[in-house]
């Protein structure tokens, strides 16, 4: 009921006089008073007049409904304070009002002051009731909102895809269904447990899980929200990566914690995969020998490879975040920056040559290859560049230019000329150096091109045409793309003289493997050929002269041997005869050597086998009738130069002579084994007899005999070793290298 306005009272009284009297009295207290003489009228007035604030209801209203019935009817439709009036105070009358919500009971004969006080009290009680109802209504609304909020929270709590915990200090007191799925356990297995029960003993950073968890919980309870990565464990102990948030909240005078756990195992694997990809990409870039760099849209360096670090002389962390002005001379930096900004504005790709300063202070020629890259929304995010050092190429190009100039001069100086032949068109292309070889010019023969037939007719010697044609067709038919050939043949100079050229040529194949071109170089070798012919003529003359000299020396040696043989027949002194026989043996050794030289092609290297076998037979034949000797020869077939074969022949002669003179004394037969072998440039001579052997106490180093002294000296001359031992006769061994060290 609104305050500050006049209150309206409905007086229900069947006695009109009493009603009028009470009306007038109440109006004196400032009330507006309406009168109804029956319960039915009272109900109708209340229904039509919302301004009524209170009802004074007489209980006994005569015929029709009484006051309690009328009050009940009115209160069904509208909540108003009702004060009952009655001239009866009997308990049964009062009891009738107790079933009705009333705000007082006043006897009709009561003092007006008492009536006014009762009315005021009724107003206060009704106002208090209204306030209490409003409070209850607000409370009910709050409870309903709380229930709705709790219902929504529970739906979210249970339907969330993350694990939700409620914690009292460091103990779980509630969790959602996702928690049970994530940790692989039942509610009973998780409620009442601390978070470190579902964690490994040690976290990845090396700290104990219990100690670190208690630290995070304490910080959250102090009002510091926590968000961190954590390694949790499933109930079976299997670890998994998680993100955890902790927030404290207060309810019913106590602080609790809300924990949200998100399984980021897939995210971790994705992150690791992404990091691996980045590492692989960086490794691949670092493996590229050319410098590679990245810049953002503001032309600030964001990365580069190892080659770029070496190029600018700075590690990656010292150039990232800087611009080209921070790491290059200003004159070059302005050019680089202008090119970068032009590329970012136009987008696409950019390639240009420039000069750069390396970290060692040297300036190099390079090619920049750059391209713009965009972000996920298609906006320009920056550029990537690759620097190719072409200094070597530039030097090579300059060297090639110089080389080509030198080659042209060399071709001219060496009387060489290059050419090409188009197989499909049957067309040669020549140059001035080519025509210079043939003592003519392009103008004289009608240009730099001609067919193969015209070339053969003009420049090839008729007797060599077939050979040149066969070689050309073989080159064209060859499946080998690297085929090359060199040949010499005769040519016809333009003046008709016959000359020689050497031709070195190659082939070129197309994608189908078909020979489409040959090219090569011709060099005039006429002067060399003429010189070789002259040399061969002179060599033939010298060869003839040398053979004549050898023949005369051989005849002279034979004459000396013949004279000594004649003298041998005319003396009877045994000692003199032995000396002459030794001399004849040594002379025969020399004669045989010159005989072999005479019939040898090289006059330097001589076949050892035939020489040694002939020499051995000749030496044995000098002692006829003394003893029957069997020669057992095993000589390898190899050659020695005459300077080494001559001392070897003397050694064989001396050793065989010594055997024939002393080994078979008082014996009718004897056997001599001669083995001469060669293995890996090493020669071994072994001579074994089955004679009487060396005398007791014989020491080769103390021997004074001329023959043995000569053998030792010649062995030393050969750079070899000599040994002699008693072994079922006597065994001599000489070893030396074919080429003296």
XYZ file of C-alpha atoms in Angstrom:
741
model
C 0.000 0.000 0.000
C 1.452 3.315 -1.035
C 2.324 5.762 1.746
C 1.479 9.537 1.653
C -2.029 9.144 0.272
C -5.393 8.943 2.136
C -6.254 5.412 3.059
C -9.626 4.022 2.050
C -11.595 1.742 4.372
C -14.534 -0.410 3.329
C -16.981 -0.584 6.297
C -19.264 -3.604 6.006
C -22.268 -3.099 8.394
C -25.869 -4.148 7.898
C -27.088 -1.502 10.360
C -27.130 1.692 8.351
C -27.225 4.072 11.332
C -24.292 2.359 12.983
C -22.510 2.355 9.684
C -22.998 6.066 9.164
C -21.914 6.837 12.731
C -18.699 4.780 12.384
C -18.049 6.296 8.975
C -18.160 9.803 10.348
C -15.939 8.870 13.272
C -13.318 7.213 11.005
C -13.295 10.129 8.616
C -12.265 12.307 11.539
C -9.114 10.176 11.730
C -8.376 11.002 8.083
C -9.697 7.867 6.406
C -11.898 7.710 3.339
C -14.761 5.353 4.185
C -17.029 3.340 1.872
C -20.065 1.443 3.242
C -21.433 -1.931 2.199
C -24.538 -3.351 4.003
C -24.005 -6.982 2.975
C -21.251 -9.392 2.239
C -22.250 -9.665 -1.391
C -22.119 -5.874 -1.821
C -18.753 -5.743 -0.102
C -17.306 -8.317 -2.524
C -18.638 -6.359 -5.499
C -17.197 -3.061 -4.244
C -13.749 -4.618 -3.641
C -13.768 -6.116 -7.097
C -14.491 -2.741 -8.703
C -12.439 -0.456 -6.457
C -8.720 -1.183 -6.290
C -8.171 1.807 -3.968
C -9.567 0.021 -0.885
C -6.818 -0.407 1.689
C -8.627 -2.132 4.583
C -11.956 -3.781 5.389
C -13.847 -3.355 8.677
C -16.109 -6.397 8.590
C -19.114 -6.959 10.852
C -19.376 -10.668 11.534
C -23.179 -10.784 11.821
C -24.647 -9.311 8.661
C -28.211 -10.548 8.967
C -29.622 -12.597 6.131
C -27.228 -13.766 3.454
C -23.514 -14.544 3.966
C -21.992 -13.458 7.258
C -18.838 -11.424 7.648
C -16.425 -14.366 7.781
C -17.820 -15.817 4.553
C -17.650 -12.432 2.838
C -14.045 -11.966 4.022
C -13.081 -15.399 2.733
C -14.639 -14.635 -0.634
C -12.842 -11.286 -0.912
C -9.474 -12.663 0.220
C -9.605 -15.306 -2.515
C -9.354 -12.542 -5.083
C -7.390 -9.902 -3.251
C -5.031 -9.722 -0.317
C -6.319 -6.960 2.025
C -6.131 -6.479 5.774
C -9.456 -7.403 7.418
C -10.460 -6.264 10.928
C -13.611 -7.946 12.297
C -16.272 -5.978 14.222
C -18.855 -7.646 16.431
C -21.026 -6.938 19.423
C -20.386 -10.472 20.590
C -17.250 -11.648 22.333
C -18.244 -15.247 22.833
C -15.468 -17.770 22.028
C -17.487 -19.464 19.363
C -17.930 -16.133 17.537
C -14.218 -15.337 17.742
C -13.366 -18.861 16.611
C -15.252 -18.254 13.376
C -12.700 -15.535 12.490
C -9.645 -17.692 13.175
C -10.114 -19.526 9.912
C -9.805 -16.207 8.092
C -6.559 -14.248 7.749
C -7.481 -11.209 9.846
C -5.549 -8.442 11.435
C -7.660 -7.844 14.540
C -10.964 -8.263 16.301
C -12.742 -5.227 17.813
C -15.981 -5.106 19.749
C -18.456 -2.604 18.375
C -18.860 -0.714 21.609
C -15.106 -0.152 21.942
C -13.696 3.346 22.213
C -12.991 5.006 18.864
C -9.404 5.431 19.900
C -9.145 1.694 20.377
C -10.721 1.165 16.966
C -8.257 3.594 15.332
C -5.367 1.910 17.102
C -6.591 -1.477 15.897
C -6.853 -0.128 12.357
C -3.332 1.304 12.504
C -2.036 -1.958 13.929
C -3.755 -3.819 11.095
C -2.071 -1.557 8.575
C 1.344 -2.157 10.202
C 0.826 -5.897 10.340
C -0.325 -5.990 6.725
C 2.660 -3.857 5.650
C 4.995 -6.155 7.556
C 3.388 -9.163 5.927
C 3.785 -7.611 2.488
C 7.459 -6.939 3.142
C 7.939 -10.469 4.393
C 6.174 -11.800 1.310
C 8.360 -9.645 -0.928
C 11.430 -10.910 0.926
C 10.266 -14.480 0.566
C 9.526 -13.845 -3.078
C 13.020 -12.439 -3.619
C 14.485 -15.361 -1.733
C 12.515 -17.802 -3.801
C 13.614 -16.064 -6.982
C 17.219 -16.170 -5.818
C 16.885 -19.829 -4.942
C 15.325 -20.529 -8.323
C 18.099 -18.603 -10.063
C 20.647 -20.491 -7.983
C 19.042 -23.784 -8.852
C 19.001 -22.812 -12.533
C 22.613 -21.659 -12.356
C 23.577 -24.833 -10.558
C 21.732 -26.852 -13.178
C 23.490 -25.003 -15.982
C 26.834 -25.361 -14.224
C 26.260 -29.063 -13.767
C 25.367 -29.434 -17.467
C 28.518 -27.543 -18.444
C 30.485 -29.357 -15.769
C 29.451 -32.756 -17.055
C 29.346 -31.957 -20.768
C 32.733 -30.207 -20.868
C 35.406 -31.786 -23.035
C 38.003 -30.944 -20.413
C 38.467 -32.468 -16.983
C 36.846 -30.357 -14.206
C 37.787 -30.795 -10.564
C 36.573 -29.158 -7.389
C 39.201 -29.220 -4.689
C 39.183 -28.598 -0.965
C 42.747 -27.505 -0.344
C 44.746 -30.270 -2.096
C 42.067 -32.965 -2.205
C 39.591 -33.680 -5.026
C 35.980 -33.417 -3.805
C 34.140 -33.537 -7.135
C 34.827 -34.130 -10.804
C 32.993 -34.483 -14.100
C 32.559 -37.481 -16.370
C 35.401 -36.332 -18.659
C 37.747 -36.626 -15.687
C 36.906 -40.297 -15.273
C 37.451 -40.893 -18.991
C 40.683 -38.894 -19.082
C 42.237 -40.558 -16.045
C 40.726 -43.999 -16.695
C 39.208 -44.500 -13.261
C 35.932 -44.427 -11.291
C 34.672 -41.526 -9.205
C 35.431 -43.460 -6.030
C 39.059 -43.911 -7.156
C 39.634 -40.196 -7.623
C 37.510 -38.405 -4.971
C 39.546 -37.761 -1.834
C 42.884 -38.065 -3.636
C 45.493 -35.285 -4.066
C 46.460 -34.219 -7.619
C 49.980 -35.616 -7.280
C 48.426 -39.098 -6.869
C 47.765 -38.831 -10.631
C 51.230 -37.484 -11.491
C 54.668 -39.045 -11.950
C 57.059 -38.579 -9.064
C 59.170 -36.107 -11.062
C 57.981 -33.490 -13.538
C 59.900 -32.834 -16.803
C 61.660 -29.849 -15.223
C 63.188 -32.172 -12.617
C 61.031 -31.024 -9.686
C 59.012 -33.382 -7.515
C 55.327 -33.417 -8.485
C 54.072 -33.200 -4.866
C 56.238 -30.220 -3.992
C 55.396 -28.349 -7.195
C 51.632 -29.111 -6.962
C 51.440 -27.826 -3.384
C 53.218 -24.663 -4.495
C 50.685 -24.058 -7.306
C 47.706 -24.784 -4.986
C 49.017 -22.374 -2.341
C 49.442 -19.621 -4.937
C 45.872 -20.128 -6.255
C 44.421 -20.005 -2.721
C 46.222 -16.677 -2.252
C 44.185 -15.327 -5.160
C 46.779 -15.827 -7.870
C 45.186 -17.771 -10.767
C 47.511 -20.461 -12.070
C 47.894 -21.712 -15.630
C 50.684 -24.178 -16.409
C 51.671 -27.320 -18.238
C 51.826 -30.526 -16.253
C 52.515 -34.203 -16.755
C 49.626 -36.250 -15.317
C 49.222 -40.017 -15.210
C 46.303 -42.221 -16.046
C 45.147 -44.470 -13.233
C 47.322 -47.240 -14.707
C 50.393 -45.009 -14.479
C 50.677 -44.062 -18.153
C 51.806 -40.405 -18.374
C 50.191 -37.777 -20.558
C 50.781 -34.066 -21.151
C 48.190 -31.600 -19.837
C 47.430 -27.923 -19.400
C 46.095 -27.052 -15.953
C 44.310 -23.935 -14.665
C 43.636 -23.336 -10.965
C 41.236 -20.680 -9.634
C 40.037 -20.125 -6.085
C 36.409 -19.303 -5.204
C 34.622 -18.657 -1.891
C 31.327 -20.175 -0.896
C 29.637 -20.537 2.483
C 32.578 -18.812 4.129
C 35.222 -21.190 2.777
C 37.679 -21.162 -0.092
C 37.721 -23.935 -2.671
C 39.666 -24.517 -5.908
C 38.374 -25.147 -9.370
C 40.847 -27.083 -11.526
C 40.520 -27.543 -15.276
C 42.765 -30.168 -16.901
C 43.099 -30.404 -20.659
C 44.801 -33.388 -22.290
C 47.273 -31.856 -24.756
C 48.997 -35.091 -25.785
C 47.908 -34.600 -29.398
C 48.855 -30.932 -29.187
C 52.265 -31.867 -27.783
C 52.764 -34.378 -30.570
C 51.642 -31.761 -33.065
C 53.969 -29.211 -31.484
C 56.822 -31.714 -31.507
C 56.010 -32.599 -35.102
C 55.917 -28.907 -35.956
C 59.209 -28.346 -34.138
C 60.691 -31.346 -35.908
C 59.473 -29.932 -39.206
C 61.021 -26.580 -38.345
C 64.249 -28.293 -37.290
C 64.269 -30.365 -40.482
C 63.604 -27.265 -42.561
C 66.365 -25.398 -40.733
C 68.710 -28.366 -41.159
C 67.890 -28.538 -44.860
C 68.478 -24.806 -45.191
C 71.720 -25.068 -43.227
C 72.819 -27.819 -45.620
C 72.351 -25.454 -48.569
C 75.732 -23.857 -49.284
C 74.122 -20.675 -50.592
C 73.014 -17.974 -48.080
C 69.242 -17.917 -47.395
C 67.473 -15.213 -45.359
C 63.953 -14.215 -44.264
C 62.487 -10.770 -43.659
C 59.092 -9.628 -42.404
C 56.870 -7.084 -44.133
C 58.893 -4.268 -42.503
C 62.142 -5.584 -44.022
C 63.415 -6.802 -40.648
C 65.441 -10.027 -40.626
C 63.562 -12.955 -39.043
C 65.888 -15.831 -39.889
C 68.579 -17.335 -42.086
C 70.749 -20.389 -42.616
C 74.350 -21.168 -41.633
C 75.661 -19.963 -44.965
C 73.976 -16.576 -44.367
C 75.556 -16.381 -40.897
C 78.969 -16.967 -42.475
C 78.140 -14.526 -45.248
C 77.434 -11.612 -42.869
C 79.786 -12.799 -40.123
C 77.103 -12.789 -37.420
C 75.323 -15.613 -35.571
C 71.578 -15.896 -36.106
C 70.625 -14.290 -32.795
C 72.638 -11.172 -33.625
C 71.012 -10.344 -36.970
C 67.403 -11.355 -36.263
C 65.423 -8.193 -35.540
C 67.810 -5.989 -37.501
C 67.576 -4.377 -40.926
C 70.009 -4.370 -43.799
C 71.215 -0.944 -42.647
C 72.525 -2.565 -39.447
C 74.719 -5.134 -41.192
C 75.739 -3.690 -44.598
C 77.544 -0.550 -45.807
C 75.072 2.229 -46.442
C 75.709 2.401 -50.204
C 74.787 -1.280 -50.579
C 72.056 -1.198 -47.902
C 70.131 1.500 -49.780
C 70.123 -0.626 -52.946
C 69.062 -3.786 -51.059
C 66.301 -1.991 -49.156
C 64.898 -0.319 -52.276
C 64.772 -3.677 -54.079
C 63.092 -5.357 -51.079
C 60.397 -2.699 -50.755
C 59.723 -2.784 -54.482
C 59.244 -6.563 -54.265
C 56.913 -6.293 -51.243
C 54.846 -3.688 -53.067
C 54.577 -5.576 -56.349
C 54.736 -9.078 -54.797
C 55.751 -12.122 -56.827
C 59.450 -12.867 -57.445
C 62.594 -10.864 -58.041
C 66.001 -11.762 -59.505
C 68.904 -9.395 -60.024
C 72.685 -9.231 -59.918
C 74.479 -7.116 -57.337
C 77.687 -6.797 -55.391
C 77.919 -7.638 -51.695
C 80.608 -7.367 -49.023
C 81.434 -10.651 -47.282
C 82.340 -10.773 -43.610
C 86.018 -11.069 -44.570
C 85.816 -7.674 -46.283
C 85.910 -8.964 -49.856
C 83.313 -7.775 -52.338
C 81.643 -10.466 -54.450
C 79.353 -10.629 -57.457
C 76.065 -12.356 -56.541
C 72.566 -13.057 -57.842
C 69.648 -12.350 -55.517
C 66.624 -14.642 -55.943
C 63.752 -13.380 -53.775
C 60.041 -14.088 -53.403
C 57.173 -12.785 -51.271
C 55.263 -15.084 -48.905
C 51.822 -14.466 -47.384
C 50.032 -15.343 -44.156
C 46.960 -17.581 -43.817
C 44.703 -14.691 -44.844
C 46.673 -13.910 -47.970
C 48.319 -10.757 -46.630
C 51.987 -10.116 -47.393
C 53.968 -11.465 -44.422
C 57.501 -10.967 -45.681
C 60.053 -12.216 -48.174
C 62.617 -14.985 -48.512
C 65.864 -14.577 -50.397
C 68.660 -16.788 -51.695
C 72.074 -15.408 -52.597
C 74.121 -17.187 -55.252
C 77.764 -16.203 -55.389
C 78.615 -15.844 -59.073
C 82.092 -14.424 -58.532
C 83.593 -17.716 -59.667
C 81.272 -17.763 -62.658
C 82.173 -14.173 -63.488
C 85.854 -15.012 -63.239
C 85.215 -18.150 -65.285
C 83.388 -16.122 -67.935
C 86.277 -13.699 -68.103
C 88.725 -16.578 -68.144
C 86.654 -18.222 -70.880
C 86.716 -15.065 -72.924
C 90.477 -14.879 -72.530
C 90.777 -18.611 -73.168
C 88.724 -18.366 -76.338
C 90.949 -15.576 -77.518
C 94.001 -17.635 -76.649
C 92.464 -20.684 -78.303
C 91.852 -18.767 -81.476
C 95.458 -17.617 -81.433
C 96.650 -21.113 -80.538
C 94.658 -22.670 -83.358
C 96.210 -20.234 -85.726
C 99.718 -20.789 -84.338
C 99.388 -24.591 -84.297
C 97.790 -24.720 -87.713
C 94.527 -26.064 -86.287
C 90.962 -25.281 -87.244
C 87.607 -26.370 -85.836
C 84.439 -27.387 -87.686
C 80.875 -28.640 -87.289
C 78.859 -31.064 -89.399
C 75.025 -31.056 -89.504
C 74.063 -34.676 -90.148
C 70.479 -34.016 -91.297
C 71.461 -31.217 -93.662
C 74.764 -32.831 -94.759
C 76.450 -29.498 -94.239
C 79.898 -28.608 -92.878
C 80.565 -25.248 -91.229
C 84.216 -24.101 -91.254
C 86.152 -21.036 -90.081
C 89.167 -19.081 -91.256
C 91.603 -21.195 -89.235
C 90.232 -24.301 -90.966
C 90.758 -22.846 -94.435
C 94.214 -21.629 -93.435
C 95.251 -25.290 -92.948
C 94.337 -26.033 -96.582
C 96.124 -22.905 -97.852
C 92.939 -21.254 -99.056
C 90.162 -18.869 -97.896
C 86.394 -18.896 -97.540
C 86.131 -16.397 -100.366
C 88.146 -18.676 -102.645
C 85.899 -21.713 -102.067
C 82.562 -19.905 -101.936
C 81.882 -19.448 -98.187
C 82.124 -21.146 -94.808
C 79.718 -23.984 -95.598
C 79.888 -26.918 -97.948
C 78.514 -30.441 -98.315
C 80.481 -33.532 -97.296
C 80.856 -34.498 -100.961
C 82.379 -31.166 -101.917
C 84.695 -31.280 -98.872
C 85.943 -34.758 -99.856
C 86.441 -33.727 -103.476
C 88.362 -30.575 -102.594
C 90.466 -31.630 -99.595
C 90.656 -35.429 -99.067
C 93.369 -37.609 -100.587
C 91.596 -40.101 -102.882
C 93.229 -43.121 -101.216
C 91.957 -42.058 -97.738
C 88.356 -41.188 -98.676
C 87.021 -44.671 -97.881
C 88.691 -44.714 -94.451
C 87.329 -41.252 -93.525
C 83.843 -42.245 -94.711
C 83.864 -45.442 -92.590
C 84.997 -43.545 -89.483
C 82.328 -40.875 -90.004
C 79.517 -43.414 -90.417
C 80.701 -45.341 -87.343
C 80.552 -42.143 -85.279
C 77.045 -41.300 -86.490
C 75.815 -44.854 -85.803
C 77.389 -45.111 -82.325
C 74.824 -45.284 -79.452
C 77.385 -43.831 -77.032
C 76.721 -40.081 -76.542
C 80.325 -39.657 -75.321
C 81.795 -41.188 -78.475
C 84.996 -39.553 -79.717
C 87.646 -40.550 -82.210
C 91.039 -39.430 -83.394
C 92.565 -40.351 -86.748
C 95.246 -39.224 -89.126
C 94.871 -39.079 -92.872
C 96.249 -37.403 -95.954
C 94.822 -34.240 -97.475
C 95.121 -32.218 -100.627
C 96.207 -28.617 -100.208
C 94.558 -26.062 -102.455
C 97.850 -25.822 -104.399
C 97.758 -29.582 -105.106
C 100.491 -30.652 -102.638
C 99.791 -33.675 -100.413
C 99.760 -33.117 -96.625
C 98.643 -34.761 -93.388
C 96.166 -33.789 -90.688
C 95.097 -35.300 -87.380
C 91.341 -35.099 -86.730
C 89.792 -35.263 -83.244
C 86.006 -35.308 -83.408
C 82.916 -35.849 -81.183
C 79.177 -36.388 -81.653
C 75.994 -34.690 -80.381
C 72.720 -36.575 -79.875
C 69.146 -35.329 -79.499
C 66.647 -36.383 -76.822
C 65.797 -39.522 -78.803
C 69.441 -40.622 -78.918
C 69.862 -39.801 -82.620
C 73.198 -38.306 -83.744
C 72.431 -34.874 -85.154
C 75.859 -33.267 -85.230
C 79.569 -33.985 -85.219
C 82.246 -31.456 -84.419
C 85.980 -31.511 -84.160
C 89.402 -29.980 -84.673
C 91.805 -30.533 -87.586
C 95.522 -29.953 -87.068
C 98.056 -29.813 -89.849
C 100.741 -32.418 -89.021
C 102.441 -32.439 -92.399
C 105.691 -31.052 -91.009
C 105.721 -33.709 -88.295
C 104.950 -36.484 -90.783
C 107.735 -35.341 -93.097
C 110.108 -35.131 -90.118
C 109.096 -38.628 -88.970
C 109.745 -40.007 -92.445
C 113.194 -38.431 -92.430
C 113.894 -39.825 -88.953
C 112.831 -43.308 -90.025
C 115.149 -43.101 -93.014
C 118.061 -42.050 -90.827
C 117.232 -44.734 -88.237
C 117.239 -47.408 -90.931
C 120.685 -46.240 -92.037
C 121.996 -46.274 -88.441
C 120.432 -49.687 -87.818
C 122.253 -51.076 -90.803
C 125.496 -49.494 -89.663
C 125.074 -50.857 -86.098
C 124.500 -54.380 -87.355
C 127.630 -54.103 -89.445
C 129.617 -52.988 -86.382
C 128.281 -55.849 -84.290
C 129.049 -58.290 -87.090
C 132.642 -57.095 -87.327
C 133.087 -57.223 -83.538
C 131.715 -60.756 -83.523
C 134.124 -61.769 -86.304
C 137.040 -60.168 -84.467
C 136.140 -62.050 -81.273
C 135.888 -65.300 -83.253
C 139.292 -64.589 -84.780
C 140.818 -64.046 -81.326
C 139.261 -67.276 -80.063
C 140.589 -69.112 -83.152
C 144.122 -67.797 -82.599
C 144.064 -68.863 -78.961
C 142.758 -72.310 -79.979
C 145.641 -72.688 -82.430
C 148.103 -71.693 -79.756
C 146.497 -74.158 -77.348
C 147.264 -77.041 -79.705
C 150.953 -76.155 -79.845
C 151.703 -76.197 -76.110
C 151.891 -79.041 -73.628
C 152.153 -77.194 -70.302
C 148.939 -78.082 -68.374
C 148.845 -74.788 -66.488
C 149.188 -72.774 -69.683
C 146.566 -74.920 -71.377
C 144.117 -74.272 -68.473
C 144.668 -70.518 -68.718
C 144.063 -70.553 -72.461
C 140.916 -72.640 -72.069
C 139.584 -70.122 -69.497
C 140.301 -67.324 -71.921
C 138.547 -69.162 -74.761
C 135.497 -69.670 -72.481
C 135.319 -66.000 -71.582
C 135.728 -64.992 -75.225
C 132.955 -67.399 -76.276
C 130.704 -65.831 -73.649
C 131.304 -62.408 -75.215
C 130.926 -63.834 -78.724
C 127.564 -65.377 -77.870
C 126.375 -62.081 -76.377
C 127.322 -60.159 -79.525
C 125.708 -62.861 -81.607
C 122.437 -62.344 -79.735
C 122.788 -58.565 -80.032
C 123.300 -58.895 -83.743
C 120.011 -60.744 -84.222
C 118.079 -58.791 -81.575
C 115.563 -56.194 -82.747
C 116.254 -53.692 -79.982
C 120.036 -54.205 -79.516
C 119.369 -53.516 -75.857
C 117.129 -56.186 -74.326
C 118.162 -59.808 -75.068
C 116.273 -63.049 -74.432
C 117.989 -64.698 -71.473
C 116.799 -68.281 -72.024
C 118.421 -68.844 -75.424
C 121.636 -67.043 -74.411
C 122.220 -68.970 -71.164
C 121.363 -72.346 -72.713
C 123.758 -71.720 -75.658
C 126.504 -70.467 -73.324
C 126.226 -73.478 -70.983
C 126.504 -75.921 -73.888
C 129.506 -74.035 -75.310
C 131.399 -74.054 -71.998
C 130.860 -77.778 -71.442
C 131.993 -78.494 -75.001
C 135.428 -76.989 -74.195
C 136.187 -80.062 -72.031
C 135.690 -83.032 -74.387
C 136.662 -86.541 -73.328
C 137.189 -85.677 -69.638
C 133.861 -86.871 -68.218
C 130.358 -87.513 -69.476
C 128.299 -84.551 -68.142
C 124.527 -84.198 -68.244
C 123.181 -80.638 -68.287
C 119.773 -80.009 -66.654
C 118.646 -76.518 -67.685
C 115.587 -74.706 -66.273
C 115.700 -71.122 -67.529
C 112.689 -68.734 -67.468
C 111.873 -66.914 -70.682
C 112.527 -63.227 -69.975
C 114.786 -60.454 -71.232
C 117.644 -58.444 -69.720
C 119.465 -55.438 -71.053
C 122.957 -56.185 -72.392
C 124.687 -54.260 -69.582
C 123.314 -56.745 -67.030
C 123.330 -59.829 -69.214
C 127.081 -59.541 -69.964
C 128.233 -59.892 -66.289
C 125.653 -62.633 -65.809
C 127.123 -64.529 -68.798
C 130.672 -64.207 -67.370
C 129.421 -65.531 -64.003
C 127.828 -68.579 -65.691
C 130.992 -69.137 -67.707
C 133.288 -68.942 -64.642
C 131.122 -71.205 -62.491
C 130.680 -73.861 -65.217
C 134.379 -73.767 -66.056
C 135.243 -74.208 -62.385
C 132.861 -77.201 -62.168
C 134.273 -78.851 -65.285
C 137.853 -78.427 -64.011
C 137.450 -79.549 -60.376
C 134.062 -81.108 -59.613
C 134.326 -84.419 -61.443
C 137.918 -85.457 -60.699
C 138.245 -89.258 -60.825
C 134.604 -89.564 -61.927
C 133.267 -90.954 -65.175
C 129.950 -89.103 -65.179
C 128.603 -85.893 -63.758
C 125.408 -83.855 -63.550
C 125.005 -80.077 -63.589
C 121.687 -78.316 -62.803
C 121.269 -74.709 -63.891
C 118.111 -72.849 -62.711
C 117.617 -69.223 -63.717
C 114.272 -67.777 -62.539
C 112.638 -64.358 -62.553
C 109.797 -63.265 -60.250
C 108.565 -59.681 -59.806
C 111.741 -58.127 -61.247
C 113.964 -60.338 -59.049
C 116.414 -62.817 -60.691
C 117.864 -65.932 -59.043
C 120.660 -68.069 -60.591
C 121.337 -71.456 -58.931
C 124.044 -73.876 -60.263
C 124.316 -77.301 -58.586
C 126.734 -80.121 -59.402
C 127.021 -83.652 -57.949
C 130.812 -83.615 -57.901
C 133.347 -83.976 -55.073
C 132.231 -80.782 -53.374
C 134.240 -78.050 -51.702
C 137.370 -79.031 -49.804
C 137.211 -79.058 -46.009
C 137.744 -75.649 -44.451
C 136.985 -73.825 -47.728
C 135.949 -70.177 -47.166
C 134.734 -68.321 -50.213
C 135.713 -64.991 -48.658
C 139.326 -66.219 -48.284
C 139.554 -67.709 -51.788
C 142.328 -66.212 -53.942
C 141.241 -67.862 -57.208
C 140.764 -65.416 -60.096
C 137.533 -67.059 -61.267
C 135.740 -66.838 -57.920
C 137.049 -63.320 -57.295
C 135.628 -62.356 -60.697
C 132.239 -63.926 -59.817
C 132.041 -62.011 -56.530
C 132.963 -58.743 -58.214
C 130.447 -59.224 -61.018
C 127.719 -60.145 -58.467
C 128.458 -56.910 -56.675
C 128.321 -55.045 -59.997
C 124.813 -56.457 -60.506
C 123.851 -55.177 -57.054
C 123.194 -58.752 -55.917
C 124.489 -61.411 -53.559
C 126.622 -64.534 -54.097
C 126.854 -67.679 -51.975
C 128.552 -71.095 -52.326
C 127.975 -74.162 -50.161
C 128.694 -77.874 -50.055
C 125.434 -79.731 -50.707
C 125.849 -83.241 -52.264
C 128.384 -81.570 -54.427
C 128.641 -77.799 -54.721
C 125.757 -75.299 -54.885
C 126.254 -71.703 -56.044
C 123.543 -69.040 -55.803
C 123.434 -65.500 -57.187
C 120.438 -63.113 -56.636
C 119.902 -59.603 -58.004
C 117.115 -57.193 -59.123
C 116.484 -56.621 -62.810
C 116.561 -52.880 -62.181
C 119.288 -51.892 -59.773
C 118.011 -49.784 -56.835
